[in-house]
PDB file of C-alpha atoms in Angstrom:
ATOM      1  CA  MET A   1     -12.173 -35.823  42.790  1.00  0.00           C
ATOM      2  CA  ASP A   2      -8.476 -37.858  41.301  1.00  0.00           C
ATOM      3  CA  GLY A   3      -5.110 -36.823  42.856  1.00  0.00           C
ATOM      4  CA  THR A   4      -4.071 -35.021  39.771  1.00  0.00           C
ATOM      5  CA  ASN A   5      -7.440 -33.428  40.058  1.00  0.00           C
ATOM      6  CA  SER A   6      -7.035 -33.070  44.239  1.00  0.00           C
ATOM      7  CA  SER A   7      -2.559 -31.747  43.951  1.00  0.00           C
ATOM      8  CA  SER A   8      -4.230 -29.112  41.084  1.00  0.00           C
ATOM      9  CA  GLN A   9      -6.711 -27.858  44.047  1.00  0.00           C
ATOM     10  CA  GLN A  10      -3.982 -27.971  46.219  1.00  0.00           C
ATOM     11  CA  LEU A  11      -1.937 -26.067  45.018  1.00  0.00           C
ATOM     12  CA  LEU A  12      -4.187 -23.235  43.621  1.00  0.00           C
ATOM     13  CA  PHE A  13      -5.264 -22.613  47.369  1.00  0.00           C
ATOM     14  CA  VAL A  14      -1.171 -22.782  47.857  1.00  0.00           C
ATOM     15  CA  HIS A  15      -0.308 -20.439  44.900  1.00  0.00           C
ATOM     16  CA  GLN A  16      -4.227 -17.453  47.116  1.00  0.00           C
ATOM     17  CA  GLN A  17      -2.633 -17.930  50.842  1.00  0.00           C
ATOM     18  CA  MET A  18       0.321 -16.669  49.724  1.00  0.00           C
ATOM     19  CA  PHE A  19      -1.533 -13.219  47.535  1.00  0.00           C
ATOM     20  CA  GLN A  20      -3.334 -12.782  50.475  1.00  0.00           C
ATOM     21  CA  VAL A  21      -0.413 -12.965  52.239  1.00  0.00           C
ATOM     22  CA  GLN A  22       1.437 -10.131  50.362  1.00  0.00           C
ATOM     23  CA  LEU A  23      -1.229  -7.893  50.197  1.00  0.00           C
ATOM     24  CA  ASN A  24      -1.936  -7.821  53.908  1.00  0.00           C
ATOM     25  CA  GLU A  25       2.233  -6.854  54.817  1.00  0.00           C
ATOM     26  CA  GLY A  26       2.769  -5.540  51.611  1.00  0.00           C
ATOM     27  CA  PRO A  27       1.991  -2.260  49.289  1.00  0.00           C
ATOM     28  CA  LEU A  28      -0.341  -2.037  46.158  1.00  0.00           C
ATOM     29  CA  THR A  29       1.843  -0.443  44.711  1.00  0.00           C
ATOM     30  CA  ARG A  30       2.753  -2.923  42.318  1.00  0.00           C
ATOM     31  CA  LEU A  31      -1.247  -4.001  41.743  1.00  0.00           C
ATOM     32  CA  ALA A  32      -1.363  -0.108  41.406  1.00  0.00           C
ATOM     33  CA  VAL A  33       1.233  -0.364  38.657  1.00  0.00           C
ATOM     34  CA  ALA A  34       0.307  -3.557  36.668  1.00  0.00           C
ATOM     35  CA  LEU A  35      -3.881  -1.806  35.995  1.00  0.00           C
ATOM     36  CA  ILE A  36      -1.891   1.099  35.127  1.00  0.00           C
ATOM     37  CA  MET A  37      -0.388   0.049  32.362  1.00  0.00           C
ATOM     38  CA  ALA A  38      -3.300  -2.017  31.561  1.00  0.00           C
ATOM     39  CA  VAL A  39      -5.901   0.875  31.533  1.00  0.00           C
ATOM     40  CA  LEU A  40      -3.566   2.669  29.767  1.00  0.00           C
ATOM     41  CA  PHE A  41      -2.841   0.821  26.618  1.00  0.00           C
ATOM     42  CA  ILE A  42      -6.583   0.054  27.001  1.00  0.00           C
ATOM     43  CA  CYS A  43      -7.108   3.310  26.362  1.00  0.00           C
ATOM     44  CA  ILE A  44      -4.156   3.644  23.595  1.00  0.00           C
ATOM     45  CA  ASN A  45      -6.276   0.601  21.970  1.00  0.00           C
ATOM     46  CA  CYS A  46      -9.113   2.781  22.538  1.00  0.00           C
ATOM     47  CA  LEU A  47      -8.196   5.923  20.543  1.00  0.00           C
ATOM     48  CA  LEU A  48      -7.102   3.343  17.629  1.00  0.00           C
ATOM     49  CA  LEU A  49      -9.485   2.377  18.222  1.00  0.00           C
ATOM     50  CA  PHE A  50     -12.109   5.216  16.899  1.00  0.00           C
ATOM     51  CA  THR A  51      -8.585   6.024  14.081  1.00  0.00           C
ATOM     52  CA  LEU A  52      -9.595   3.050  12.199  1.00  0.00           C
ATOM     53  CA  SER A  53     -13.908   3.982  13.223  1.00  0.00           C
ATOM     54  CA  SER A  54     -12.923   7.490  12.128  1.00  0.00           C
ATOM     55  CA  LYS A  55     -12.584   6.848   8.005  1.00  0.00           C
ATOM     56  CA  GLN A  56     -15.302   4.635   5.690  1.00  0.00           C
ATOM     57  CA  ALA A  57     -12.189   3.561   4.165  1.00  0.00           C
ATOM     58  CA  PHE A  58     -10.607   1.975   7.424  1.00  0.00           C
ATOM     59  CA  ARG A  59     -14.172   0.687   8.265  1.00  0.00           C
ATOM     60  CA  GLU A  60     -14.942  -1.686   4.658  1.00  0.00           C
ATOM     61  CA  THR A  61     -11.165  -2.472   4.816  1.00  0.00           C
ATOM     62  CA  PRO A  62     -10.654  -6.044   4.950  1.00  0.00           C
ATOM     63  CA  ARG A  63      -6.872  -5.466   6.949  1.00  0.00           C
ATOM     64  CA  TYR A  64      -8.493  -2.423   9.702  1.00  0.00           C
ATOM     65  CA  VAL A  65     -11.386  -4.396  10.270  1.00  0.00           C
ATOM     66  CA  LEU A  66      -8.757  -6.769  12.102  1.00  0.00           C
ATOM     67  CA  PHE A  67      -6.522  -4.312  13.325  1.00  0.00           C
ATOM     68  CA  SER A  68      -9.535  -2.978  14.641  1.00  0.00           C
ATOM     69  CA  HIS A  69     -10.765  -7.561  16.690  1.00  0.00           C
ATOM     70  CA  MET A  70      -7.678  -6.927  17.209  1.00  0.00           C
ATOM     71  CA  LEU A  71      -7.763  -4.122  19.307  1.00  0.00           C
ATOM     72  CA  CYS A  72     -11.255  -4.713  20.585  1.00  0.00           C
ATOM     73  CA  ASN A  73     -10.101  -8.376  21.494  1.00  0.00           C
ATOM     74  CA  ASP A  74      -6.838  -7.344  23.126  1.00  0.00           C
ATOM     75  CA  SER A  75      -8.642  -5.061  25.326  1.00  0.00           C
ATOM     76  CA  ILE A  76     -11.318  -7.051  26.569  1.00  0.00           C
ATOM     77  CA  GLN A  77      -7.986  -9.503  27.467  1.00  0.00           C
ATOM     78  CA  LEU A  78      -6.600  -6.991  29.446  1.00  0.00           C
ATOM     79  CA  LEU A  79      -9.549  -5.532  30.779  1.00  0.00           C
ATOM     80  CA  PHE A  80     -10.520  -8.966  32.418  1.00  0.00           C
ATOM     81  CA  THR A  81      -7.206 -10.755  32.572  1.00  0.00           C
ATOM     82  CA  SER A  82      -6.620  -7.299  35.254  1.00  0.00           C
ATOM     83  CA  LEU A  83     -10.068  -7.653  37.039  1.00  0.00           C
ATOM     84  CA  LEU A  84      -9.269 -11.727  37.622  1.00  0.00           C
ATOM     85  CA  TYR A  85      -6.303 -10.813  38.660  1.00  0.00           C
ATOM     86  CA  ILE A  86      -7.509  -7.911  41.817  1.00  0.00           C
ATOM     87  CA  LEU A  87     -10.270 -11.085  42.815  1.00  0.00           C
ATOM     88  CA  VAL A  88      -7.572 -13.875  42.695  1.00  0.00           C
ATOM     89  CA  MET A  89      -4.602 -10.865  44.831  1.00  0.00           C
ATOM     90  CA  SER A  90      -7.455  -9.660  47.104  1.00  0.00           C
ATOM     91  CA  TYR A  91      -8.275 -13.886  48.287  1.00  0.00           C
ATOM     92  CA  LEU A  92     -12.800 -12.698  47.234  1.00  0.00           C
ATOM     93  CA  GLN A  93     -15.431 -15.446  46.024  1.00  0.00           C
ATOM     94  CA  ILE A  94     -17.618 -14.615  43.492  1.00  0.00           C
ATOM     95  CA  HIS A  95     -21.253 -16.677  41.979  1.00  0.00           C
ATOM     96  CA  SER A  96     -19.813 -19.661  39.827  1.00  0.00           C
ATOM     97  CA  ALA A  97     -22.444 -18.014  37.162  1.00  0.00           C
ATOM     98  CA  ALA A  98     -20.368 -14.560  37.577  1.00  0.00           C
ATOM     99  CA  CYS A  99     -16.961 -16.211  37.532  1.00  0.00           C
ATOM    100  CA  SER A 100     -17.927 -18.537  34.578  1.00  0.00           C
ATOM    101  CA  LEU A 101     -18.955 -15.427  32.616  1.00  0.00           C
ATOM    102  CA  ALA A 102     -15.681 -13.697  33.316  1.00  0.00           C
ATOM    103  CA  LEU A 103     -13.492 -17.201  32.280  1.00  0.00           C
ATOM    104  CA  PHE A 104     -14.770 -17.422  29.230  1.00  0.00           C
ATOM    105  CA  VAL A 105     -14.035 -13.764  28.331  1.00  0.00           C
ATOM    106  CA  SER A 106     -10.479 -13.983  29.353  1.00  0.00           C
ATOM    107  CA  SER A 107      -9.538 -17.756  27.892  1.00  0.00           C
ATOM    108  CA  ALA A 108     -11.809 -16.924  24.508  1.00  0.00           C
ATOM    109  CA  THR A 109      -9.326 -14.185  24.019  1.00  0.00           C
ATOM    110  CA  PHE A 110      -6.534 -15.113  25.176  1.00  0.00           C
ATOM    111  CA  LEU A 111      -6.425 -17.648  21.648  1.00  0.00           C
ATOM    112  CA  ASN A 112      -8.615 -15.451  19.784  1.00  0.00           C
ATOM    113  CA  ALA A 113      -5.221 -12.735  19.736  1.00  0.00           C
ATOM    114  CA  PRO A 114      -2.969 -15.910  17.868  1.00  0.00           C
ATOM    115  CA  LEU A 115      -6.068 -16.990  15.044  1.00  0.00           C
ATOM    116  CA  ASN A 116      -6.685 -12.886  14.370  1.00  0.00           C
ATOM    117  CA  LEU A 117      -3.061 -13.210  13.676  1.00  0.00           C
ATOM    118  CA  ALA A 118      -3.552 -15.952  11.789  1.00  0.00           C
ATOM    119  CA  LEU A 119      -6.269 -14.678   9.516  1.00  0.00           C
ATOM    120  CA  MET A 120      -5.081 -11.502   8.940  1.00  0.00           C
ATOM    121  CA  SER A 121      -1.882 -13.114   7.103  1.00  0.00           C
ATOM    122  CA  LEU A 122      -4.040 -15.651   5.300  1.00  0.00           C
ATOM    123  CA  GLU A 123      -5.623 -12.073   3.951  1.00  0.00           C
ATOM    124  CA  ARG A 124      -2.293 -10.307   2.495  1.00  0.00           C
ATOM    125  CA  TYR A 125      -1.856 -13.824   0.989  1.00  0.00           C
ATOM    126  CA  VAL A 126      -4.806 -13.184  -0.439  1.00  0.00           C
ATOM    127  CA  ALA A 127      -3.779 -10.055  -1.498  1.00  0.00           C
ATOM    128  CA  ILE A 128      -0.073 -10.373  -3.504  1.00  0.00           C
ATOM    129  CA  CYS A 129      -0.403 -13.981  -4.214  1.00  0.00           C
ATOM    130  CA  PHE A 130      -3.811 -13.446  -5.743  1.00  0.00           C
ATOM    131  CA  PRO A 131      -4.334  -9.519  -6.497  1.00  0.00           C
ATOM    132  CA  LEU A 132      -7.348 -10.290  -8.850  1.00  0.00           C
ATOM    133  CA  GLN A 133      -9.529 -12.359  -6.595  1.00  0.00           C
ATOM    134  CA  HIS A 134      -8.917 -10.803  -3.716  1.00  0.00           C
ATOM    135  CA  ALA A 135     -13.083  -8.145  -3.446  1.00  0.00           C
ATOM    136  CA  SER A 136     -14.227 -11.605  -4.434  1.00  0.00           C
ATOM    137  CA  ILE A 137     -12.504 -13.475  -1.640  1.00  0.00           C
ATOM    138  CA  ALA A 138     -12.048 -10.762   1.205  1.00  0.00           C
ATOM    139  CA  THR A 139     -15.363  -8.869   1.088  1.00  0.00           C
ATOM    140  CA  PRO A 140     -16.827  -7.113   4.417  1.00  0.00           C
ATOM    141  CA  ALA A 141     -18.984 -10.599   4.971  1.00  0.00           C
ATOM    142  CA  ALA A 142     -15.829 -13.463   5.034  1.00  0.00           C
ATOM    143  CA  THR A 143     -14.586 -10.830   7.440  1.00  0.00           C
ATOM    144  CA  ALA A 144     -17.249 -11.697   9.663  1.00  0.00           C
ATOM    145  CA  VAL A 145     -17.951 -14.982   9.085  1.00  0.00           C
ATOM    146  CA  GLY A 146     -13.702 -15.056  10.196  1.00  0.00           C
ATOM    147  CA  ILE A 147     -14.173 -13.163  13.543  1.00  0.00           C
ATOM    148  CA  LEU A 148     -17.843 -15.481  13.928  1.00  0.00           C
ATOM    149  CA  ILE A 149     -15.184 -18.914  13.665  1.00  0.00           C
ATOM    150  CA  ILE A 150     -12.133 -16.790  16.012  1.00  0.00           C
ATOM    151  CA  TRP A 151     -14.679 -16.635  18.314  1.00  0.00           C
ATOM    152  CA  PHE A 152     -16.054 -19.835  17.500  1.00  0.00           C
ATOM    153  CA  LEU A 153     -12.614 -21.003  18.285  1.00  0.00           C
ATOM    154  CA  GLY A 154     -11.130 -19.397  21.313  1.00  0.00           C
ATOM    155  CA  GLY A 155     -14.115 -20.033  23.265  1.00  0.00           C
ATOM    156  CA  VAL A 156     -15.405 -24.090  22.725  1.00  0.00           C
ATOM    157  CA  ASN A 157     -12.159 -25.148  25.168  1.00  0.00           C
ATOM    158  CA  VAL A 158     -13.134 -23.248  27.961  1.00  0.00           C
ATOM    159  CA  VAL A 159     -17.303 -23.681  27.489  1.00  0.00           C
ATOM    160  CA  ILE A 160     -16.855 -28.011  27.344  1.00  0.00           C
ATOM    161  CA  ASP A 161     -15.350 -27.866  30.625  1.00  0.00           C
ATOM    162  CA  ILE A 162     -17.910 -25.062  32.474  1.00  0.00           C
ATOM    163  CA  LEU A 163     -20.603 -27.501  30.815  1.00  0.00           C
ATOM    164  CA  TYR A 164     -18.826 -30.953  32.026  1.00  0.00           C
ATOM    165  CA  ALA A 165     -18.971 -28.332  35.771  1.00  0.00           C
ATOM    166  CA  VAL A 166     -22.727 -28.040  35.521  1.00  0.00           C
ATOM    167  CA  ALA A 167     -23.269 -31.711  34.629  1.00  0.00           C
ATOM    168  CA  ARG A 168     -21.631 -33.162  37.487  1.00  0.00           C
ATOM    169  CA  ASP A 169     -22.668 -30.558  39.601  1.00  0.00           C
ATOM    170  CA  GLY A 170     -26.196 -29.271  39.368  1.00  0.00           C
ATOM    171  CA  SER A 171     -25.503 -26.424  41.752  1.00  0.00           C
ATOM    172  CA  PHE A 172     -22.379 -25.756  40.128  1.00  0.00           C
ATOM    173  CA  PHE A 173     -24.188 -21.793  39.329  1.00  0.00           C
ATOM    174  CA  SER A 174     -25.884 -21.985  42.608  1.00  0.00           C
ATOM    175  CA  LYS A 175     -22.872 -21.598  44.578  1.00  0.00           C
ATOM    176  CA  SER A 176     -18.997 -19.505  44.828  1.00  0.00           C
ATOM    177  CA  MET A 177     -15.710 -20.051  44.150  1.00  0.00           C
ATOM    178  CA  PHE A 178     -12.347 -18.849  43.188  1.00  0.00           C
ATOM    179  CA  CYS A 179     -12.429 -17.238  39.892  1.00  0.00           C
ATOM    180  CA  THR A 180      -8.837 -18.942  38.493  1.00  0.00           C
ATOM    181  CA  ARG A 181      -9.181 -21.173  34.721  1.00  0.00           C
ATOM    182  CA  GLU A 182      -8.338 -24.653  37.601  1.00  0.00           C
ATOM    183  CA  ARG A 183     -11.794 -23.907  39.254  1.00  0.00           C
ATOM    184  CA  ILE A 184     -13.528 -24.991  36.625  1.00  0.00           C
ATOM    185  CA  PHE A 185     -11.460 -28.501  36.155  1.00  0.00           C
ATOM    186  CA  MET A 186     -13.425 -31.444  37.003  1.00  0.00           C
ATOM    187  CA  ALA A 187     -11.602 -34.280  35.964  1.00  0.00           C
ATOM    188  CA  PRO A 188      -7.134 -34.316  34.560  1.00  0.00           C
ATOM    189  CA  TRP A 189      -8.062 -35.064  31.443  1.00  0.00           C
ATOM    190  CA  GLN A 190      -9.843 -30.791  31.260  1.00  0.00           C
ATOM    191  CA  ALA A 191      -6.221 -29.682  32.063  1.00  0.00           C
ATOM    192  CA  ASP A 192      -4.466 -32.229  29.006  1.00  0.00           C
ATOM    193  CA  VAL A 193      -7.044 -31.433  26.506  1.00  0.00           C
ATOM    194  CA  PHE A 194      -6.230 -27.648  27.637  1.00  0.00           C
ATOM    195  CA  GLN A 195      -3.463 -27.754  26.679  1.00  0.00           C
ATOM    196  CA  GLY A 196      -3.118 -29.594  24.563  1.00  0.00           C
ATOM    197  CA  PHE A 197      -5.855 -27.414  22.718  1.00  0.00           C
ATOM    198  CA  ASN A 198      -3.108 -24.642  23.549  1.00  0.00           C
ATOM    199  CA  ALA A 199      -0.348 -26.306  21.352  1.00  0.00           C
ATOM    200  CA  PHE A 200      -3.001 -26.833  18.955  1.00  0.00           C
ATOM    201  CA  TYR A 201      -3.652 -22.881  17.946  1.00  0.00           C
ATOM    202  CA  PHE A 202      -0.273 -22.413  18.473  1.00  0.00           C
ATOM    203  CA  VAL A 203       1.217 -24.946  16.674  1.00  0.00           C
ATOM    204  CA  ALA A 204      -1.740 -24.513  13.406  1.00  0.00           C
ATOM    205  CA  VAL A 205      -0.803 -20.671  13.860  1.00  0.00           C
ATOM    206  CA  THR A 206       3.103 -20.875  13.428  1.00  0.00           C
ATOM    207  CA  LEU A 207       2.226 -22.646  10.419  1.00  0.00           C
ATOM    208  CA  ILE A 208      -0.078 -21.063   8.071  1.00  0.00           C
ATOM    209  CA  ILE A 209       1.992 -17.090   9.038  1.00  0.00           C
ATOM    210  CA  VAL A 210       4.988 -18.576   7.876  1.00  0.00           C
ATOM    211  CA  PHE A 211       3.110 -21.267   5.005  1.00  0.00           C
ATOM    212  CA  THR A 212       1.859 -17.578   4.544  1.00  0.00           C
ATOM    213  CA  TYR A 213       4.691 -15.572   5.399  1.00  0.00           C
ATOM    214  CA  ILE A 214       7.399 -17.212   2.368  1.00  0.00           C
ATOM    215  CA  SER A 215       5.200 -17.618  -0.323  1.00  0.00           C
ATOM    216  CA  VAL A 216       4.616 -13.356  -0.326  1.00  0.00           C
ATOM    217  CA  MET A 217       8.512 -13.781   0.159  1.00  0.00           C
ATOM    218  CA  VAL A 218       8.836 -15.523  -3.627  1.00  0.00           C
ATOM    219  CA  VAL A 219       5.992 -13.428  -4.537  1.00  0.00           C
ATOM    220  CA  ALA A 220       7.961 -10.200  -4.019  1.00  0.00           C
ATOM    221  CA  ARG A 221      11.411 -11.633  -4.906  1.00  0.00           C
ATOM    222  CA  SER A 222      10.068 -12.079  -8.506  1.00  0.00           C
ATOM    223  CA  ALA A 223       7.138  -9.779  -8.846  1.00  0.00           C
ATOM    224  CA  SER A 224       7.901  -7.115 -11.231  1.00  0.00           C
ATOM    225  CA  SER A 225       4.491  -4.801 -11.576  1.00  0.00           C
ATOM    226  CA  ASN A 226       3.769  -5.820  -8.130  1.00  0.00           C
ATOM    227  CA  LYS A 227       7.519  -5.911  -6.223  1.00  0.00           C
ATOM    228  CA  GLU A 228       6.525  -2.770  -4.083  1.00  0.00           C
ATOM    229  CA  SER A 229       3.134  -4.279  -2.638  1.00  0.00           C
ATOM    230  CA  ALA A 230       4.719  -6.923  -1.912  1.00  0.00           C
ATOM    231  CA  LYS A 231       7.089  -5.350  -0.370  1.00  0.00           C
ATOM    232  CA  LYS A 232       5.032  -4.581   2.422  1.00  0.00           C
ATOM    233  CA  ALA A 233       2.749  -7.260   2.600  1.00  0.00           C
ATOM    234  CA  HIS A 234       5.798  -9.051   3.195  1.00  0.00           C
ATOM    235  CA  ARG A 235       6.913  -5.995   5.990  1.00  0.00           C
ATOM    236  CA  THR A 236       4.089  -6.542   7.708  1.00  0.00           C
ATOM    237  CA  LEU A 237       3.621 -10.729   7.264  1.00  0.00           C
ATOM    238  CA  LEU A 238       7.258 -10.244   9.765  1.00  0.00           C
ATOM    239  CA  LEU A 239       5.770  -8.471  11.967  1.00  0.00           C
ATOM    240  CA  HIS A 240       2.999 -11.248  12.380  1.00  0.00           C
ATOM    241  CA  LEU A 241       5.491 -13.303  13.248  1.00  0.00           C
ATOM    242  CA  ILE A 242       6.919 -10.773  15.600  1.00  0.00           C
ATOM    243  CA  GLN A 243       3.533 -10.855  17.432  1.00  0.00           C
ATOM    244  CA  LEU A 244       3.564 -14.551  17.265  1.00  0.00           C
ATOM    245  CA  GLY A 245       5.950 -14.095  19.493  1.00  0.00           C
ATOM    246  CA  LEU A 246       4.788 -12.039  22.365  1.00  0.00           C
ATOM    247  CA  CYS A 247       2.004 -14.117  22.142  1.00  0.00           C
ATOM    248  CA  LEU A 248       3.977 -17.064  22.191  1.00  0.00           C
ATOM    249  CA  ASN A 249       5.126 -15.701  25.812  1.00  0.00           C
ATOM    250  CA  SER A 250       1.374 -15.305  26.974  1.00  0.00           C
ATOM    251  CA  PHE A 251       1.267 -19.355  26.488  1.00  0.00           C
ATOM    252  CA  LEU A 252       4.093 -19.278  28.532  1.00  0.00           C
ATOM    253  CA  TYR A 253       2.740 -18.043  31.578  1.00  0.00           C
ATOM    254  CA  GLY A 254       0.750 -20.480  32.977  1.00  0.00           C
ATOM    255  CA  ILE A 255       3.738 -22.979  32.173  1.00  0.00           C
ATOM    256  CA  ILE A 256       6.155 -20.881  33.728  1.00  0.00           C
ATOM    257  CA  GLU A 257       4.061 -20.099  36.620  1.00  0.00           C
ATOM    258  CA  ARG A 258       3.174 -23.925  38.154  1.00  0.00           C
ATOM    259  CA  ALA A 259       7.920 -24.009  37.292  1.00  0.00           C
ATOM    260  CA  LEU A 260       7.739 -21.132  39.837  1.00  0.00           C
ATOM    261  CA  ALA A 261       5.225 -22.829  42.403  1.00  0.00           C
ATOM    262  CA  MET A 262       7.256 -25.486  42.856  1.00  0.00           C
ATOM    263  CA  THR A 263      10.379 -22.733  45.145  1.00  0.00           C
ATOM    264  CA  SER A 264      10.120 -23.450  48.784  1.00  0.00           C
ATOM    265  CA  SER A 265       9.350 -19.470  49.759  1.00  0.00           C
ATOM    266  CA  SER A 266       7.127 -18.411  49.076  1.00  0.00           C
ATOM    267  CA  GLN A 267       8.236 -14.329  48.884  1.00  0.00           C
ATOM    268  CA  LEU A 268      10.627 -15.631  46.154  1.00  0.00           C
ATOM    269  CA  PHE A 269       6.776 -16.695  44.286  1.00  0.00           C
ATOM    270  CA  MET A 270       5.207 -13.639  44.894  1.00  0.00           C
ATOM    271  CA  ASP A 271       7.967 -11.846  42.854  1.00  0.00           C
ATOM    272  CA  LEU A 272       9.323 -14.012  40.109  1.00  0.00           C
ATOM    273  CA  ARG A 273       4.557 -14.218  39.766  1.00  0.00           C
ATOM    274  CA  TYR A 274       4.460 -10.796  39.966  1.00  0.00           C
ATOM    275  CA  LEU A 275       7.843 -10.219  36.686  1.00  0.00           C
ATOM    276  CA  ASN A 276       6.189 -13.439  35.432  1.00  0.00           C
ATOM    277  CA  TYR A 277       2.822 -11.679  34.762  1.00  0.00           C
ATOM    278  CA  LEU A 278       3.417  -8.629  33.349  1.00  0.00           C
ATOM    279  CA  PHE A 279       6.164  -9.010  31.933  1.00  0.00           C
ATOM    280  CA  VAL A 280       4.740 -11.887  29.901  1.00  0.00           C
ATOM    281  CA  LEU A 281       1.169 -11.798  30.253  1.00  0.00           C
ATOM    282  CA  ILE A 282       0.223  -8.457  30.424  1.00  0.00           C
ATOM    283  CA  LEU A 283       3.756  -6.682  28.470  1.00  0.00           C
ATOM    284  CA  PRO A 284       3.346  -8.012  24.793  1.00  0.00           C
ATOM    285  CA  ARG A 285      -0.923  -7.647  25.050  1.00  0.00           C
ATOM    286  CA  CYS A 286       0.441  -3.986  25.075  1.00  0.00           C
ATOM    287  CA  LEU A 287       2.899  -3.303  22.571  1.00  0.00           C
ATOM    288  CA  SER A 288       1.300  -5.433  19.971  1.00  0.00           C
ATOM    289  CA  PRO A 289      -1.597  -3.611  18.484  1.00  0.00           C
ATOM    290  CA  LEU A 290       0.505  -0.384  18.810  1.00  0.00           C
ATOM    291  CA  ILE A 291       3.655  -1.652  17.658  1.00  0.00           C
ATOM    292  CA  TYR A 292       1.228  -3.019  14.526  1.00  0.00           C
ATOM    293  CA  GLY A 293      -0.666   0.375  14.087  1.00  0.00           C
ATOM    294  CA  LEU A 294       1.632   3.536  14.602  1.00  0.00           C
ATOM    295  CA  ARG A 295       4.018   1.701  12.060  1.00  0.00           C
ATOM    296  CA  ASP A 296       1.134   1.565   9.212  1.00  0.00           C
ATOM    297  CA  ASP A 297       1.039   4.522   7.540  1.00  0.00           C
ATOM    298  CA  ALA A 298      -2.047   5.198   6.371  1.00  0.00           C
ATOM    299  CA  VAL A 299      -3.382   5.020  10.265  1.00  0.00           C
ATOM    300  CA  ARG A 300      -0.310   6.534  12.117  1.00  0.00           C
ATOM    301  CA  PRO A 301      -1.027  10.002  11.270  1.00  0.00           C
ATOM    302  CA  LEU A 302      -4.666   9.803  12.607  1.00  0.00           C
ATOM    303  CA  PHE A 303      -3.772   8.547  15.563  1.00  0.00           C
ATOM    304  CA  LEU A 304      -0.799  10.966  15.801  1.00  0.00           C
ATOM    305  CA  TYR A 305      -3.482  13.974  15.396  1.00  0.00           C
ATOM    306  CA  TYR A 306      -5.858  12.525  17.462  1.00  0.00           C
ATOM    307  CA  VAL A 307      -3.071  12.251  20.143  1.00  0.00           C
ATOM    308  CA  ARG A 308      -2.267  15.798  19.347  1.00  0.00           C
ATOM    309  CA  CYS A 309      -6.106  17.343  19.438  1.00  0.00           C
ATOM    310  CA  GLY A 310      -6.269  18.230  16.215  1.00  0.00           C
ATOM    311  CA  ALA A 311      -3.135  20.404  16.785  1.00  0.00           C
ATOM    312  CA  GLN A 312      -2.303  19.217  12.532  1.00  0.00           C
ATOM    313  CA  LYS A 313      -4.827  17.887  10.219  1.00  0.00           C
ATOM    314  CA  VAL A 314      -3.774  15.289   8.494  1.00  0.00           C
ATOM    315  CA  LYS A 315      -4.766  12.785   5.676  1.00  0.00           C
ATOM    316  CA  PRO A 316      -4.180   8.856   6.107  1.00  0.00           C
ATOM    317  CA  VAL A 317      -4.116   7.217   2.458  1.00  0.00           C
ATOM    318  CA  VAL A 318      -5.782   4.081   2.894  1.00  0.00           C
ATOM    319  CA  THR A 319      -4.650   1.745  -0.367  1.00  0.00           C
ATOM    320  CA  ALA A 320      -7.438  -1.502  -0.723  1.00  0.00           C
ATOM    321  CA  HIS A 321      -3.584  -3.589  -0.218  1.00  0.00           C
TER     322      HIS A 321
END
């Protein structure tokens, strides 16, 4: 290993030592709060998924298929992020093969969120700007292909890192390790590529959402026959911009953590890192699907119906656009 990678490993070891001190000397209240929050919103996401799967119209409409994928993706992200957080807090080593799988899922779902937002925005763009072609472009098959592309783009970087680690160390999968992303960095260029992928995806998604937002806004001002639908799509894309801002918070998590690690006080580092984890990484993943789902006029009544255990009957209306 060269100097850059060695420094990264030493920094990670300091982090893990701090986690061990915090877990042994203090109460587990903070960890419990983080886990309860993650479990609570995973349950809400699952109820939203059940709501979307309960009606055929939801299952066949591309925008709701993509929304379902966002719910599923963020739930998996919350689950694996919490699992990895517990492992680090407990200073536990796990088998490298299991760690590689966990890192693939957590890294892929992390990047899938903004990519899914981009695809949802493109679907709204086609629906409003090319309404006659929407049915032939936004098909269930095309939506499935789009989701597969999202998973490919989200997971390609971590797969490259894992394969490179195996190529550099033939016994990589037979070892135990502390399960963090940095542990599979075998060369300094991998950290640079990792940051580059994050920056490229975020900039590309930002450009896509801004482009679709402006295009739909122009249509909303000029169209006369489909003005109401254009205004709804305009509000939806504005919500996508807000969700993108929440995703940006998650991208800043690693940068903030590295800055916090430079503090001389280990207790201050632990306090700030916990707040960073809770409000920068976890909370945006929790709020984004919930805000989107409760805003939708077709999903909200049926969701509240299931929340109330069927105490009030509703008849949600699902439109193609």
